[in-house]
Coordinates of C-alpha atoms in Angstrom, one line a residue:
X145 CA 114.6 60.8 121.1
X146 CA 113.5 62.4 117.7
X147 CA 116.7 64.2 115.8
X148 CA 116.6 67.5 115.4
X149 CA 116.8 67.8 111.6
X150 CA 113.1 66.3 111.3
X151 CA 111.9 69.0 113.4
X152 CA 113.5 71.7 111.6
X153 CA 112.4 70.0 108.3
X154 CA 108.8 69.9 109.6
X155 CA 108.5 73.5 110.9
X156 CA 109.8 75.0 107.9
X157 CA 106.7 73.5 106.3
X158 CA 104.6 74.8 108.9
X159 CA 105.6 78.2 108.0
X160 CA 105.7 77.3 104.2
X161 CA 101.9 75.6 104.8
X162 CA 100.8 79.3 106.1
X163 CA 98.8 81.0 103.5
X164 CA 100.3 83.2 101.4
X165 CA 99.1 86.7 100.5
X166 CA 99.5 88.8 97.7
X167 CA 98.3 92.5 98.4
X168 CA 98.3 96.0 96.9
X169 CA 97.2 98.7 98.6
X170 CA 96.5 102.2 97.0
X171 CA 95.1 105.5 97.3
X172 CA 94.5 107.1 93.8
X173 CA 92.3 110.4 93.0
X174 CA 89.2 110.0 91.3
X175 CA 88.1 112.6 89.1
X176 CA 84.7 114.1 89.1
X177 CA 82.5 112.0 86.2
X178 CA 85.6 109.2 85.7
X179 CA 85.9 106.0 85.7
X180 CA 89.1 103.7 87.1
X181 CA 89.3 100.1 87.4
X182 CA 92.4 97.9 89.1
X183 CA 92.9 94.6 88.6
X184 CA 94.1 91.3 90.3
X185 CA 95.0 87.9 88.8
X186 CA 93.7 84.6 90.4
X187 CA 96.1 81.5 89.5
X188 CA 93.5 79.2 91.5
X189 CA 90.2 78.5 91.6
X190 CA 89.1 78.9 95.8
X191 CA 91.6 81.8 96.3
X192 CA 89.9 84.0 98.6
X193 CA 89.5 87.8 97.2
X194 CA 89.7 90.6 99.5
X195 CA 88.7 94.0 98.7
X196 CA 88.8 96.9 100.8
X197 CA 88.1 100.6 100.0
X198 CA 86.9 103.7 101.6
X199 CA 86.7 107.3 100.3
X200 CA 88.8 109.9 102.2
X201 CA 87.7 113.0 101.0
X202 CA 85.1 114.6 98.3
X203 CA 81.3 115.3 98.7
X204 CA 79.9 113.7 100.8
X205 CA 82.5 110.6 100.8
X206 CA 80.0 108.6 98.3
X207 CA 81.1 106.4 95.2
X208 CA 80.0 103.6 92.6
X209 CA 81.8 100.5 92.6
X210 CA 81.8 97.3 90.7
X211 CA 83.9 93.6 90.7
X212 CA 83.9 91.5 88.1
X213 CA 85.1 88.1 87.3
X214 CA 87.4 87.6 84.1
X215 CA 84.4 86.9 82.2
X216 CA 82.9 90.3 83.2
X217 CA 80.2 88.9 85.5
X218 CA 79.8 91.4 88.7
X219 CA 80.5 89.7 91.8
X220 CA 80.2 92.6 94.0
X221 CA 78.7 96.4 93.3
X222 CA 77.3 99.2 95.0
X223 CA 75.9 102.9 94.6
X224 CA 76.6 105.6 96.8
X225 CA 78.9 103.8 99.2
X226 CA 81.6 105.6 101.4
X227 CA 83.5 102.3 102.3
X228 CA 83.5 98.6 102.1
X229 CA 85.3 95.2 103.3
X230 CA 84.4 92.4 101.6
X231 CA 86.2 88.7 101.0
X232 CA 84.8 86.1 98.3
X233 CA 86.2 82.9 96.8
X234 CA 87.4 82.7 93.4
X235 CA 85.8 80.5 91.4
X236 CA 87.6 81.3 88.1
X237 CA 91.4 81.7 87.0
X238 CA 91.5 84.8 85.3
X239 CA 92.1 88.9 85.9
X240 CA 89.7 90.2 88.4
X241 CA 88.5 93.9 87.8
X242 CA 87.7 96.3 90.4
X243 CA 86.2 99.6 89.2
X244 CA 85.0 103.0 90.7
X245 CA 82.7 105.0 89.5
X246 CA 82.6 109.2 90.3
X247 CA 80.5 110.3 86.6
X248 CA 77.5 110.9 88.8
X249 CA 79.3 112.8 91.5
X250 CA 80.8 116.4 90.9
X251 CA 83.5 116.2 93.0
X252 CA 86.9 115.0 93.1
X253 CA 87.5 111.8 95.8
X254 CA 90.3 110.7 97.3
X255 CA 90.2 106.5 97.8
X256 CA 92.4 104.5 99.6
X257 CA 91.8 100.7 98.9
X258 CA 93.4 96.8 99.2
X259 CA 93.2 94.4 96.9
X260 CA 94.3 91.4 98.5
X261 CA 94.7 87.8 97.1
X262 CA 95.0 85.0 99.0
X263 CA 96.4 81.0 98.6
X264 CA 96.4 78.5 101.5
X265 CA 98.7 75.5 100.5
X266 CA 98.0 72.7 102.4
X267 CA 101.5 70.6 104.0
X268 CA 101.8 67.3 102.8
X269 CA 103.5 65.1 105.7
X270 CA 105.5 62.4 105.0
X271 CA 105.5 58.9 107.5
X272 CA 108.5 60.2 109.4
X273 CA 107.0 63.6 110.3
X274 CA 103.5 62.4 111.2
X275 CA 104.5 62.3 114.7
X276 CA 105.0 65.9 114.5
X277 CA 101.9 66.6 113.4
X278 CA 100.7 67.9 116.7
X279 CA 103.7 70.3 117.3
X280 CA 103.4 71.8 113.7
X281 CA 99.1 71.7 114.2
X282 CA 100.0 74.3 117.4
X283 CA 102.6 76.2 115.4
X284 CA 99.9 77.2 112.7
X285 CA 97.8 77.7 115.2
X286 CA 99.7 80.2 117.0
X287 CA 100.8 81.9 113.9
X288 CA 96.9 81.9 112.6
X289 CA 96.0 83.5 115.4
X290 CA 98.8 86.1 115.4
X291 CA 97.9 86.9 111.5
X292 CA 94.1 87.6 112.8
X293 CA 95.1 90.2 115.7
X294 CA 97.4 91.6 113.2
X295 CA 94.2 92.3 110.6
X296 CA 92.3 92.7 113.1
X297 CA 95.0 95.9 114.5
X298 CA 95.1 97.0 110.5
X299 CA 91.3 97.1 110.0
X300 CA 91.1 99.3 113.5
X301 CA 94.1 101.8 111.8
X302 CA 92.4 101.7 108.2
X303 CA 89.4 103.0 110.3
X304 CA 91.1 105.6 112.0
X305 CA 92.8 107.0 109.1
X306 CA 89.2 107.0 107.7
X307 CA 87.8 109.1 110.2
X308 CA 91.0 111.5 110.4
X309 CA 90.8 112.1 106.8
X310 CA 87.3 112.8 107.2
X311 CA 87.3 115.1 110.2
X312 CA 89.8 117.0 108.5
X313 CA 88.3 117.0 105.5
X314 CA 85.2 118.4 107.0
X315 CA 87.3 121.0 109.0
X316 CA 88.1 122.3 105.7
X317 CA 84.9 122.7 104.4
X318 CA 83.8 124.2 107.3
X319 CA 86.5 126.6 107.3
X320 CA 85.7 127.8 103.9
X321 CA 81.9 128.0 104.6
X322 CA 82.8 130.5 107.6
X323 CA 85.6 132.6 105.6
X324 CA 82.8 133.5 102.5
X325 CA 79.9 133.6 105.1
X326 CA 82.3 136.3 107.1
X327 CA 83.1 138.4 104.0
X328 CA 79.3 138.0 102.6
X329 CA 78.8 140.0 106.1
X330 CA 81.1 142.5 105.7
X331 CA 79.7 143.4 102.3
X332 CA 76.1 143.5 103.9
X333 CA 77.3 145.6 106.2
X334 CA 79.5 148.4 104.2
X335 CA 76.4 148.1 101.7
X336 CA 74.1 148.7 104.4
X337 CA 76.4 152.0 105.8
X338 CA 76.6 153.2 102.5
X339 CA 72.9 153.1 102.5
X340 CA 72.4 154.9 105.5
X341 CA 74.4 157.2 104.5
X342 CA 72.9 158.2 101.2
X343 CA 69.7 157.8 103.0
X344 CA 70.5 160.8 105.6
X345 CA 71.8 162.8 103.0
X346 CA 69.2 162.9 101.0
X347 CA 66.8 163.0 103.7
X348 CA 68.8 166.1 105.0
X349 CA 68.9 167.8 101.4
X350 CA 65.4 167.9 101.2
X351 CA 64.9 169.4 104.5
X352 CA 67.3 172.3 103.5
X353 CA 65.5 172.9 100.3

């Protein structure tokens, strides 16, 4: 019969074997023609990056984005994008730098993005917990494949927030497109009366003379 202490001893490193994850999420306003760049330190070489980013509102949801390694080599970049999920492997200790790019845009955007960095310690099992290998090989299992529905449930709610803030966005704009176009017609149309009117005077003037 195996005591219980060795099971509790190999469980917790189950859990302390999971990877770990350090993550920021943000939404920030970018100005029209700015620049703003985040950053993330890597402690290990094989860390796996994440980066995640979509633009809310502004234009037409479009912005410049670059990553770059500590010694300022891009990794990642793109013009014109409206959103992006991307993971890559570190292969240098250093500060990471994640910048976005509006100076060829007019327009203000609203970003929401994730920088997430990620360590996976392995377990080192001692003689008298190898026979608990298997058990603690279906507890990270199970918890691996609880971790993926859970991103997998994130990425579907970043999405929908995406396309909320979008509609809504795009509600607004056409709201304001049908308020001016309204009052552009009732100018036409007083300017138009007012011009009917001076036209029917005049016409009836000259008919008196």
């Amino acid at each position: 019969m195996i005591p219980h202490r060795p099971i509790l001893s190999s469980l917790t490193l189950g859990l302390l074997g999971i990877a770990q994850v350090s993550a920021t999420a943000l939404t920030a306003m970018l100005g029209a023609n700015e620049r703003s760049c985040y950053y993330a330190d890597v402690d290990g070489v094989g860390e796996k990056v994440g980066f995640y980013f979509a633009v809310q509102s502004g234009g037409n949801f479009e912005i410049d984005y670059v990553v770059m390694d500590p010694e300022d080599k891009v990794i990642l970049e793109g013009v014109g994008e409206k959103q992006g999920d991307y993971i890559f492997t570190a292969n240098q200790v250093g500060e990471y730098s994640f910048c976005f790019e509006n100076e060829a845009y007019t327009s203000d955007k609203l970003l929401d993005f994730d920088i997430m960095v990620e360590s996976e310690p392995r377990r080192v099992l001692s003689a008298q917990q190898q026979p608990l290998k298997e058990h603690t090989s279906s507890l990270e299992e199970s918890t691996y494949k609880i971790s993926g529905l859970l991103s997998s449930i994130t990425r579907t709610q970043k999405y929908f927030h995406t396309r909320h803030h979008r509609n809504y966005s795009t509600v607004l704009s056409t709201q304001s497109r049908i308020f001016w176009f309204t009052i552009l017609e009732c100018v036409i149309i007083v300017a138009m009366s007012l011009i009917q009117i001076w036209i029917l005077k005049t016409f009836f003037s000259r008919s008196g003379r």
